[in-house]
XYZ file of C-alpha atoms in Angstrom:
736
model
C 60.770 -26.431 54.523
C 62.286 -23.510 52.540
C 60.730 -24.844 49.312
C 57.295 -25.031 50.973
C 57.700 -21.525 52.364
C 58.643 -20.142 48.919
C 55.633 -21.889 47.362
C 53.265 -20.311 49.881
C 54.932 -16.908 49.389
C 54.551 -17.249 45.601
C 50.849 -18.038 45.992
C 50.379 -14.970 48.214
C 52.205 -12.735 45.739
C 50.222 -14.139 42.821
C 46.955 -13.679 44.705
C 47.938 -10.123 45.559
C 48.821 -9.309 41.957
C 45.652 -10.963 40.718
C 43.475 -8.988 43.142
C 44.911 -5.577 42.268
C 42.193 -3.319 40.895
C 42.539 -0.084 38.969
C 39.884 2.633 38.743
C 40.058 5.096 35.848
C 37.851 8.018 34.949
C 37.474 11.565 33.687
C 36.304 14.823 35.275
C 34.434 17.301 33.111
C 32.629 20.625 33.523
C 28.864 20.028 33.765
C 28.061 23.056 31.586
C 30.875 23.189 29.013
C 31.739 19.445 28.977
C 35.421 20.437 28.952
C 37.969 18.414 30.988
C 38.933 19.714 34.451
C 42.714 19.763 34.878
C 44.432 19.394 38.266
C 41.325 18.403 40.238
C 41.631 16.351 43.437
C 40.335 12.767 43.443
C 40.334 11.159 46.884
C 38.998 7.883 48.312
C 38.558 8.715 51.996
C 38.175 5.153 53.266
C 41.512 4.208 51.695
C 43.106 7.620 52.328
C 44.311 7.414 48.752
C 44.148 10.083 46.067
C 45.481 11.595 42.853
C 44.932 14.587 40.537
C 43.556 14.739 37.003
C 45.939 15.207 34.046
C 45.800 17.607 31.101
C 42.906 15.608 29.611
C 40.954 15.493 32.882
C 41.744 11.792 33.292
C 42.708 10.074 36.543
C 43.883 6.623 37.605
C 43.865 4.948 41.025
C 45.677 1.638 41.475
C 45.716 -0.997 44.229
C 42.025 -0.600 45.032
C 40.608 -3.489 47.115
C 37.363 -5.239 46.237
C 34.288 -3.561 47.675
C 32.091 -0.449 47.687
C 33.794 2.932 48.101
C 33.100 6.651 47.920
C 35.269 8.990 45.891
C 35.467 12.725 46.720
C 36.274 14.998 43.774
C 37.019 18.685 44.291
C 38.489 21.674 42.511
C 38.499 25.421 43.118
C 35.506 27.027 41.425
C 33.371 23.848 41.523
C 31.013 22.188 43.992
C 32.703 19.278 45.779
C 31.040 15.978 44.883
C 30.908 12.497 46.433
C 30.773 9.647 43.903
C 30.076 5.992 44.811
C 31.781 3.184 42.878
C 32.402 -0.553 43.037
C 35.772 -2.257 42.771
C 36.615 -3.954 40.480
C 35.058 -1.761 37.803
C 35.403 -2.585 34.142
C 34.501 0.797 32.660
C 35.964 4.276 33.210
C 33.755 6.596 35.263
C 32.666 10.007 34.007
C 32.119 12.615 36.723
C 30.604 16.036 36.068
C 31.265 18.955 38.422
C 28.968 21.950 38.809
C 30.722 25.370 38.612
C 30.283 27.278 41.884
C 31.914 30.113 43.825
C 31.405 28.247 47.122
C 34.621 27.170 48.834
C 35.462 23.559 48.017
C 34.979 21.041 50.808
C 37.420 18.586 52.326
C 36.949 15.204 53.978
C 36.719 15.477 57.780
C 39.107 12.981 59.391
C 38.389 13.578 63.084
C 34.859 12.122 62.863
C 34.370 8.343 62.618
C 32.947 7.948 59.101
C 35.255 10.346 57.150
C 32.646 12.373 55.321
C 32.472 15.842 53.806
C 31.405 18.525 56.273
C 28.113 18.935 54.379
C 27.433 15.220 55.055
C 28.517 15.205 58.726
C 25.989 15.055 61.536
C 28.422 16.816 63.896
C 29.609 20.293 62.935
C 33.404 20.356 62.636
C 35.544 23.391 61.828
C 38.412 22.826 59.415
C 41.223 25.135 58.317
C 44.200 24.316 56.121
C 47.625 25.290 57.442
C 48.206 27.073 54.167
C 45.367 29.485 55.011
C 46.561 29.900 58.604
C 50.085 30.756 57.432
C 48.748 33.566 55.258
C 47.786 35.426 58.430
C 51.430 35.659 59.540
C 50.859 33.809 62.834
C 54.106 33.191 64.731
C 53.020 29.823 66.199
C 50.398 27.138 65.605
C 48.627 28.147 68.834
C 48.271 31.695 67.491
C 47.122 30.490 64.072
C 44.152 28.457 65.326
C 42.636 31.552 66.985
C 41.382 32.520 63.523
C 38.688 29.832 63.925
C 35.504 31.226 65.489
C 35.063 29.882 69.029
C 38.771 28.979 69.395
C 41.229 31.075 71.414
C 44.554 30.521 73.171
C 45.853 31.000 76.717
C 49.270 32.573 76.198
C 52.451 33.257 78.138
C 54.292 35.554 75.777
C 54.643 34.795 72.077
C 55.977 31.237 72.305
C 53.582 29.559 74.757
C 49.943 28.943 73.888
C 47.224 26.485 74.930
C 44.028 25.997 72.872
C 40.718 27.167 74.334
C 37.499 25.828 72.787
C 34.337 27.622 73.875
C 35.887 28.568 77.207
C 37.428 25.163 78.043
C 41.156 24.397 77.905
C 44.069 22.368 79.311
C 42.983 18.783 80.123
C 39.449 19.483 78.909
C 40.644 19.804 75.303
C 42.274 16.798 73.707
C 44.914 17.251 71.001
C 45.579 14.611 68.353
C 48.750 14.577 66.235
C 49.749 11.952 63.655
C 46.463 10.185 64.391
C 47.283 9.503 68.056
C 46.476 11.202 71.347
C 49.035 13.842 72.354
C 50.198 13.690 75.987
C 52.698 16.338 77.130
C 51.814 17.435 80.672
C 48.965 19.507 79.198
C 47.582 20.292 82.664
C 50.016 23.240 82.870
C 49.136 26.619 81.362
C 52.753 27.747 81.346
C 54.041 25.608 78.472
C 52.879 25.106 74.899
C 51.637 22.289 72.731
C 55.057 20.864 71.933
C 53.972 20.460 68.314
C 55.155 22.535 65.368
C 52.963 23.674 62.475
C 55.654 22.230 60.203
C 54.387 19.114 58.446
C 50.770 19.718 59.473
C 48.361 19.923 56.546
C 45.153 21.025 58.258
C 43.470 21.560 61.614
C 40.050 20.221 62.602
C 38.171 21.387 65.684
C 35.322 19.506 67.360
C 33.558 21.982 69.639
C 31.967 20.082 72.468
C 32.053 16.667 74.142
C 33.874 14.087 72.032
C 34.262 11.447 74.735
C 32.345 8.926 72.610
C 35.244 8.825 70.150
C 38.202 9.870 72.275
C 37.493 9.076 75.936
C 38.563 11.108 78.964
C 39.854 14.682 78.483
C 37.705 15.268 75.383
C 34.989 16.831 77.545
C 35.498 20.264 75.974
C 36.426 19.288 72.445
C 39.228 18.059 70.208
C 41.964 19.790 68.244
C 42.899 17.330 65.477
C 46.103 17.997 63.539
C 46.202 16.217 60.176
C 49.761 15.413 59.035
C 50.821 16.262 55.511
C 50.079 13.696 52.816
C 52.724 11.789 50.916
C 53.609 12.666 47.332
C 51.443 11.321 44.532
C 52.356 7.853 43.220
C 55.548 7.677 41.144
C 56.587 11.236 41.961
C 59.187 13.108 44.000
C 59.028 16.645 45.329
C 61.299 18.957 47.313
C 60.060 22.131 48.940
C 61.763 24.853 50.958
C 60.463 27.952 52.715
C 61.701 30.854 54.803
C 59.752 33.304 56.973
C 60.845 36.509 58.675
C 58.969 38.217 61.536
C 59.743 41.875 62.195
C 58.441 42.159 65.756
C 60.603 39.382 67.217
C 63.361 39.777 64.616
C 62.568 36.107 64.185
C 63.072 33.652 61.372
C 61.848 30.218 60.405
C 63.361 27.866 57.823
C 61.746 24.693 56.527
C 62.875 21.943 54.142
C 60.929 18.867 53.037
C 61.461 15.876 50.727
C 58.726 13.480 49.595
C 58.903 10.554 47.206
C 56.387 7.823 46.348
C 56.333 4.687 44.256
C 53.341 2.505 43.515
C 53.232 0.936 46.998
C 55.884 2.610 49.160
C 55.990 6.276 50.198
C 58.561 8.300 52.150
C 58.861 11.813 53.541
C 61.148 13.819 55.800
C 60.824 17.428 56.943
C 62.916 19.692 59.141
C 62.051 23.066 60.646
C 64.036 25.606 62.666
C 62.581 28.749 64.249
C 64.176 31.342 66.537
C 62.703 34.540 67.976
C 63.865 37.411 70.171
C 61.830 39.051 72.917
C 58.612 40.410 71.465
C 57.778 44.115 71.441
C 54.523 45.581 72.751
C 52.553 48.393 71.158
C 54.377 50.850 73.428
C 57.714 49.858 71.947
C 58.856 47.920 75.035
C 60.394 44.471 74.643
C 59.145 41.822 77.069
C 62.296 40.446 78.632
C 62.868 36.698 78.242
C 59.887 36.047 75.952
C 62.349 34.698 73.372
C 62.193 31.097 72.194
C 63.850 28.591 69.869
C 62.276 25.519 68.241
C 63.688 22.599 66.274
C 61.332 20.102 64.666
C 61.928 16.924 62.654
C 59.233 14.794 61.053
C 59.605 11.591 59.011
C 57.218 9.037 57.579
C 57.090 5.713 55.735
C 53.885 4.510 54.127
C 52.849 1.328 52.366
C 49.619 0.302 50.662
C 48.378 -2.562 48.554
C 44.935 -4.082 48.084
C 44.891 -5.792 51.493
C 46.809 -3.473 53.824
C 47.667 0.174 54.370
C 50.302 1.266 56.887
C 51.670 4.644 57.901
C 54.635 4.990 60.284
C 55.455 8.521 61.481
C 58.034 10.009 63.836
C 58.222 13.532 65.214
C 60.918 15.074 67.410
C 60.311 18.556 68.764
C 62.825 20.472 70.883
C 61.851 23.858 72.304
C 63.739 26.255 74.559
C 61.356 28.900 75.886
C 62.124 31.812 78.157
C 59.768 32.418 81.091
C 58.885 36.141 81.088
C 57.858 37.874 84.277
C 58.944 41.494 84.153
C 60.237 44.210 81.847
C 64.012 44.274 82.114
C 66.927 44.418 79.696
C 65.923 45.670 76.244
C 67.657 43.543 73.626
C 67.046 41.579 70.442
C 69.417 38.817 71.531
C 68.209 35.308 70.852
C 70.441 33.644 73.464
C 68.424 31.719 76.040
C 68.656 33.158 79.566
C 67.345 32.046 82.981
C 64.652 31.139 83.837
C 63.610 28.995 80.896
C 62.010 25.707 79.945
C 63.477 22.994 77.768
C 60.922 20.645 76.264
C 61.748 17.514 74.290
C 58.790 15.743 72.738
C 58.942 12.459 70.795
C 55.905 11.059 68.964
C 56.026 7.645 67.283
C 52.851 6.446 65.590
C 51.866 3.465 63.481
C 48.489 3.522 61.732
C 47.329 0.239 60.208
C 44.292 -0.512 58.059
C 43.417 -4.071 57.030
C 40.903 -4.437 54.195
C 38.450 -7.323 54.489
C 35.916 -8.336 51.795
C 33.054 -6.194 53.157
C 34.655 -4.489 56.138
C 37.970 -3.250 57.529
C 40.020 -3.060 60.723
C 41.874 0.050 61.917
C 44.646 -0.149 64.495
C 46.491 2.961 65.688
C 49.382 2.672 68.115
C 51.309 5.607 69.548
C 54.330 5.978 71.814
C 55.095 9.409 73.260
C 57.972 10.570 75.436
C 57.874 14.061 76.941
C 60.886 15.413 78.831
C 60.078 18.681 80.577
C 62.847 20.646 82.286
C 62.730 24.021 84.015
C 65.935 25.922 84.773
C 65.987 28.639 87.415
C 68.388 31.537 88.024
C 72.096 30.736 87.680
C 71.730 26.969 87.853
C 72.965 24.672 85.075
C 70.930 21.787 86.493
C 67.157 21.684 86.056
C 65.160 22.514 89.167
C 62.284 20.550 87.683
C 62.552 17.533 85.378
C 59.662 15.228 84.526
C 59.618 12.272 82.131
C 56.175 11.375 80.821
C 55.906 8.146 78.826
C 52.657 7.202 77.124
C 51.612 4.178 75.093
C 48.142 4.417 73.584
C 46.155 2.225 71.206
C 42.937 2.543 69.226
C 41.383 -0.536 67.594
C 38.236 -0.168 65.484
C 36.209 -2.584 63.395
C 34.314 -1.021 60.492
C 31.407 -3.423 60.128
C 29.859 -4.304 56.765
C 27.274 -1.789 55.592
C 23.809 -3.086 56.425
C 21.096 -1.284 54.485
C 21.610 2.402 55.272
C 23.639 1.728 58.422
C 27.395 2.291 58.779
C 28.629 0.945 62.123
C 31.922 1.000 64.029
C 32.932 -0.932 67.163
C 36.169 -0.216 68.987
C 38.384 -0.374 72.049
C 40.892 2.243 73.179
C 43.456 2.339 75.937
C 46.413 4.144 77.437
C 49.391 3.239 79.651
C 51.220 6.219 81.137
C 53.939 6.870 83.705
C 55.317 10.127 85.126
C 58.742 10.153 86.791
C 60.575 13.020 88.509
C 64.336 13.634 88.391
C 64.734 17.273 89.541
C 64.995 18.761 93.009
C 61.475 20.215 92.811
C 58.301 18.214 92.378
C 55.312 19.729 90.662
C 53.372 16.464 90.508
C 54.399 13.081 92.001
C 55.621 9.948 90.316
C 52.498 8.268 89.008
C 50.946 5.794 86.597
C 47.668 5.995 84.678
C 45.736 3.188 82.978
C 42.804 3.783 80.621
C 40.447 1.367 78.902
C 37.332 2.133 76.886
C 34.914 0.307 74.606
C 32.567 2.008 72.134
C 30.023 1.507 69.386
C 28.645 4.106 66.977
C 26.413 3.998 63.907
C 25.370 6.333 61.112
C 21.974 6.001 59.438
C 21.614 7.687 56.051
C 18.463 8.594 54.165
C 18.069 10.901 51.191
C 17.436 14.023 53.268
C 18.092 12.889 56.849
C 21.196 11.543 58.593
C 21.158 10.189 62.149
C 24.238 9.275 64.165
C 24.522 7.905 67.685
C 26.693 5.810 69.920
C 27.556 4.585 73.407
C 30.784 4.157 75.345
C 32.141 2.846 78.658
C 35.476 3.959 80.166
C 37.566 3.196 83.202
C 40.715 4.980 84.421
C 43.078 4.089 87.273
C 45.427 6.718 88.741
C 48.146 5.620 91.151
C 50.687 8.013 92.717
C 53.654 7.471 95.000
C 54.039 9.065 98.434
C 56.834 11.623 98.749
C 57.998 13.922 101.563
C 56.872 14.371 105.154
C 53.237 14.651 106.213
C 52.286 18.196 107.185
C 55.199 19.857 105.428
C 55.215 21.738 102.107
C 56.010 19.467 99.199
C 54.379 16.383 100.723
C 52.571 14.125 98.253
C 50.267 11.475 99.632
C 49.865 8.100 97.944
C 46.726 7.932 95.802
C 45.037 4.925 94.212
C 41.766 5.932 92.544
C 39.489 4.369 89.935
C 37.189 6.451 87.763
C 34.470 5.074 85.492
C 31.994 6.704 83.161
C 29.239 5.902 80.640
C 28.761 8.315 77.758
C 26.733 8.627 74.605
C 25.735 10.944 71.811
C 22.832 11.336 69.421
C 22.556 13.726 66.507
C 20.451 14.408 63.440
C 21.109 16.391 60.264
C 18.380 17.359 57.832
C 17.456 20.047 55.316
C 14.830 22.226 56.962
C 14.349 24.171 53.724
C 16.164 24.260 50.397
C 19.853 25.082 50.970
C 19.289 25.250 54.756
C 20.976 22.460 56.717
C 20.061 21.851 60.345
C 22.086 19.883 62.870
C 20.866 19.010 66.366
C 23.236 17.133 68.666
C 23.272 16.018 72.292
C 26.432 14.489 73.727
C 27.830 13.687 77.144
C 31.470 13.718 78.186
C 33.689 13.170 81.191
C 37.118 13.993 82.538
C 38.927 12.329 85.398
C 40.875 14.796 87.598
C 44.513 15.160 86.599
C 47.572 14.656 88.784
C 47.978 18.355 89.618
C 44.356 18.639 90.756
C 44.608 15.516 92.905
C 48.031 15.865 94.466
C 49.586 19.357 94.239
C 51.249 20.600 97.440
C 53.780 23.336 96.845
C 54.702 26.516 95.018
C 53.953 26.402 91.314
C 56.601 28.735 89.893
C 54.757 29.161 86.607
C 51.742 30.647 88.403
C 53.489 32.206 91.446
C 51.121 30.604 93.945
C 51.061 27.772 96.482
C 48.711 25.119 95.097
C 47.067 22.380 97.162
C 45.362 19.442 95.468
C 42.328 17.475 96.549
C 42.619 13.675 96.509
C 38.828 13.332 96.836
C 37.903 14.996 93.560
C 35.370 13.172 91.384
C 34.856 12.947 87.626
C 33.764 16.026 85.752
C 30.673 15.027 83.765
C 28.834 17.128 81.227
C 26.108 17.095 78.641
C 26.032 19.584 75.804
C 23.237 20.525 73.446
C 24.148 21.966 70.046
C 22.028 23.552 67.361
C 23.617 24.432 64.029
C 21.976 26.162 61.065
C 23.785 26.640 57.759
C 22.427 28.256 54.605
C 24.456 27.822 51.411
C 23.717 29.217 47.976
C 26.018 29.776 45.048
C 27.202 33.178 46.261
C 26.152 33.419 49.897
C 26.673 31.391 53.063
C 25.145 32.046 56.480
C 25.716 30.046 59.661
C 24.683 30.064 63.298
C 25.797 27.707 66.068
C 24.361 27.737 69.588
C 25.363 25.538 72.520
C 24.520 24.921 76.165
C 27.059 22.953 78.185
C 26.133 21.756 81.687
C 29.145 20.473 83.689
C 28.691 18.669 86.990
C 31.585 18.635 89.481
C 33.561 21.241 87.499
C 37.104 21.375 88.918
C 38.664 24.784 89.517
C 41.289 26.424 91.686
C 40.331 29.152 94.166
C 42.219 31.433 96.589
C 41.949 30.871 100.366
C 43.222 34.313 101.504
C 46.078 32.542 103.283
C 49.839 32.772 102.780
C 52.571 30.143 102.995
C 55.833 32.031 102.946
C 55.287 34.816 100.436
C 52.918 32.828 98.215
C 49.121 33.003 98.221
C 47.442 29.654 98.840
C 45.074 28.233 96.221
C 43.145 24.973 96.571
C 41.392 22.755 94.030
C 37.675 22.296 94.570
C 34.508 21.402 92.652
C 31.178 22.990 91.850
C 28.513 22.584 89.178
C 28.884 24.990 86.267
C 27.486 25.872 82.868
C 28.778 27.436 79.674
C 26.629 28.731 76.855
C 26.929 30.868 73.756
C 27.806 30.195 70.150
C 29.097 31.513 66.856
C 27.417 33.183 63.899
C 28.553 34.666 60.631
C 28.268 34.921 56.879
C 30.364 34.626 53.726
C 29.450 36.706 50.682
C 31.069 36.229 47.257
C 28.759 38.165 44.923
C 28.158 37.414 41.251
C 29.723 38.293 38.858
C 32.740 39.361 40.959
C 33.388 35.912 42.411
C 36.981 36.910 43.221
C 35.693 39.144 46.032
C 34.901 37.625 49.434
C 33.407 39.295 52.499
C 33.438 37.207 55.663
C 32.176 38.038 59.129
C 31.913 35.992 62.330
C 30.914 36.502 65.951
C 31.990 34.314 68.885
C 30.355 34.467 72.322
C 30.777 32.296 75.408
C 29.613 32.779 78.992
C 30.879 30.533 81.801
C 29.348 30.482 85.276
C 29.332 28.380 88.403
C 25.943 27.493 89.844
C 26.354 30.225 92.470
C 26.457 32.788 89.664
C 30.192 33.533 89.883
C 32.160 33.465 86.642
C 34.578 30.751 85.576
C 38.220 31.716 84.878
C 39.803 32.207 81.458
C 36.555 32.776 79.576
C 37.295 34.565 76.279
C 35.712 37.950 75.661
C 33.143 38.322 72.884
C 34.784 38.990 69.518
C 33.704 40.025 66.033
C 35.943 39.359 63.027
C 35.418 40.940 59.593
C 37.565 40.023 56.585
C 37.617 41.387 53.042
C 39.482 38.993 50.748
C 40.291 38.816 47.034
C 41.443 35.788 45.039
C 42.591 35.688 41.411
C 43.792 32.668 39.456
C 46.111 34.844 37.403
C 47.076 38.504 37.345
C 49.706 39.194 34.679
C 52.841 37.350 35.865
C 51.404 36.824 39.382
C 49.270 33.622 39.659
C 47.143 32.231 42.501
C 47.314 35.622 44.130
C 45.283 36.847 47.067
C 44.940 39.819 49.385
C 43.017 40.409 52.599
C 42.294 42.901 55.320
C 40.917 41.734 58.676
C 39.450 43.775 61.503
C 38.952 41.888 64.780
C 37.162 43.631 67.620
C 37.369 42.031 71.064
C 35.031 43.325 73.748
C 35.846 44.032 77.356
C 35.678 41.130 79.810
C 34.132 42.073 83.144
C 32.706 38.645 84.003
C 35.706 37.332 85.889
C 36.580 34.749 88.530
C 37.786 35.521 92.061
C 41.470 35.743 91.109
C 41.193 37.500 87.747
C 41.141 41.148 86.745
C 38.827 42.670 84.149
C 40.136 43.486 80.670
C 39.398 46.383 78.341
C 38.287 45.828 74.760
C 40.411 46.526 71.697
C 40.415 46.379 67.894
C 43.255 44.941 65.795
C 43.745 45.385 62.057
C 45.663 42.886 59.908
C 46.311 42.762 56.168
C 48.343 40.814 53.668
C 48.829 39.683 50.099
C 50.670 36.989 48.191
C 50.905 34.885 45.079
C 53.174 32.793 42.897
C 55.680 33.829 40.247
C 57.601 31.506 37.930
C 61.388 31.754 37.754
C 62.695 29.508 34.970
C 59.726 27.137 35.443
C 60.280 26.978 39.199
C 57.339 28.365 41.253
C 58.156 30.902 43.945
C 55.337 31.693 46.360
C 55.551 35.026 48.177
C 53.535 35.997 51.269
C 53.542 39.346 53.081
C 51.248 40.082 56.006
C 50.995 42.533 58.863
C 49.297 41.928 62.225
C 48.236 44.709 64.595
C 49.111 47.208 61.879
C 48.310 50.256 64.010
C 50.602 49.020 66.812
C 47.783 48.894 69.356
C 48.975 48.444 72.940
C 46.510 45.951 74.436
C 46.200 43.099 76.917
C 44.309 39.915 76.070
C 42.096 38.494 78.799
C 43.695 35.087 78.175
C 47.269 36.351 78.605
C 48.965 34.971 81.711
C 51.213 38.054 81.741
C 48.207 40.287 82.350
C 48.685 40.200 86.137
C 52.184 41.646 85.656
C 50.826 44.512 83.564
C 52.570 43.214 80.424
C 50.883 43.880 77.075
C 50.607 41.570 74.075
C 52.565 41.812 70.840
C 52.556 45.054 68.867
C 52.885 45.437 65.109
C 54.398 42.429 63.349
C 55.234 42.278 59.646
C 55.986 38.820 58.273
C 57.513 37.975 54.913
C 57.551 34.416 53.605
C 58.844 32.707 50.482
C 58.354 29.095 49.422
C 59.395 27.061 46.432
C 58.700 23.525 45.276
C 60.333 21.422 42.607
């Protein structure tokens, strides 16, 4: 038996070795024919890449048999997609056109992993490196640099993404390739994900239910984890950041090593902040927070299989601010506060078949949410949320100009209470969805469409006494939905790309909306759920125009989003105890608006960049009343410089940003209007070499003129508490 097993194993190993393919090539400048050193070479379907050497040469090993597309990019050149067959006997020669246009990256959140210029759906992408340059304290603050994206905040440490006026359970967050579940129905706690170990952020603005199911009605925030080190290399990096406003600090350390097949990484991050200071010089008592984050990964790839196992543990202690009290820069946690423990385990598998492939993503998430009240060592509220989700997709063989994907997705989730207080009942949720989508490519036209069916079951347990506060009735509801999307991309004129998309989405009501019956301490109101709520269903129309020339880019995005059975909470003018009563109800609603802007990098001063963007969204119920938490109109102008080398300072940059936010007078029944304001930010940075070790330095200042202002999306607005004043951040990073 053992001899037979060894014989079979030897045959498998021999077949694997025999089938290993290697692709070699060279990148050169189209005009000068000189080699391009340090350029990125990436095969998106395999998620495998390398960089060119001093001769412009590159080598990719363990390439399966089949047809693939290679993306080559480098600063100062137009990003290019190159098709090749494996095995290939001859080296490939790729010529890149010099250009001042920003180089493109492969978009991962869409199904066919294409460059943005090739995508039918418009997706915004920002690297974390660029977001860090702004000096943002948290990831939630950093993403607000993207036009059309804002954040509902509770102090400096708590932020929830808002995409075109929609947030909470209407915006789905993906981390490590799997759906993030962390009681996101609540505004009063954050994402539970650190920016540490995140390489880039992608934002889908609009219904993405075709790809992601329920809760993607308003869009998707997709966090791409950092890549492993290049093959046969090891790297260590360390960074430290200081923030003047919160007297805060953040330290980060990472180790990555890769062989030919196996890859490993580990990264740790620790951040601690005091109470933040407003523009009036007043510290907001108990807005302090502390965060610990650990990420680890193991990857493997050969010609038949690619696997990526990741683990993330995030522990956050966040104070719950409510009034201006003791003025201190202490970082010790005081009551009341939240303690959040979030575990994410993900396994991403890709199996390569002769003309197709299979993707299987499995995620396990455990979220432990505790809230501690005054002078009590035991949590008043403790909820354990366990989630197992899966995503299985079959990438069918390419037929003519058609690329097609079929898939099934599902979720198993339980919520269990252990504290004295109940915010939502013990419950279980079951999801199942099936989908199909295809992309049709012609020389100047791309068409993409798809269809999906979903079902969700929500079951809750009865708790308490009927008619008394804190009673939760038993609920057993099934929700189903059919959704689809259709889009087209074409060049209306030379250099002018047009995208027209129509997509539907849905969201089943969450546990809080269905079953709440008690005082929600985070919102200081008595909330009553509605067990008869139906699905939210929407259809959104998008029109995107983008003009790109060598030194000028212009874009405009317009959308109209019609939502049937929009769920919202409204006051009843009643009191229970000392708390105002709010009930969940439904009404048809609509949101419309868009973004527009330009990017100018004039010749011959290509190092100079002028960027401007405008974001507008209007949200209304069918009766004409405004929806809550709709961001005010904003205009952002940035002047930026970039130099490859300036004496002993390389890769240096500088910027100054002026963001003007208008007043918001279109408010819901329980909101107050907000005055407009203008904030000025600036910064610079670059890299110096110390005995052949690179040291990157970043210095930035936000709200430089110490403006005292209140954001319309701040949950502390009702208490008359302003947002953060001037903040100077200093960061250093090294890699060896």
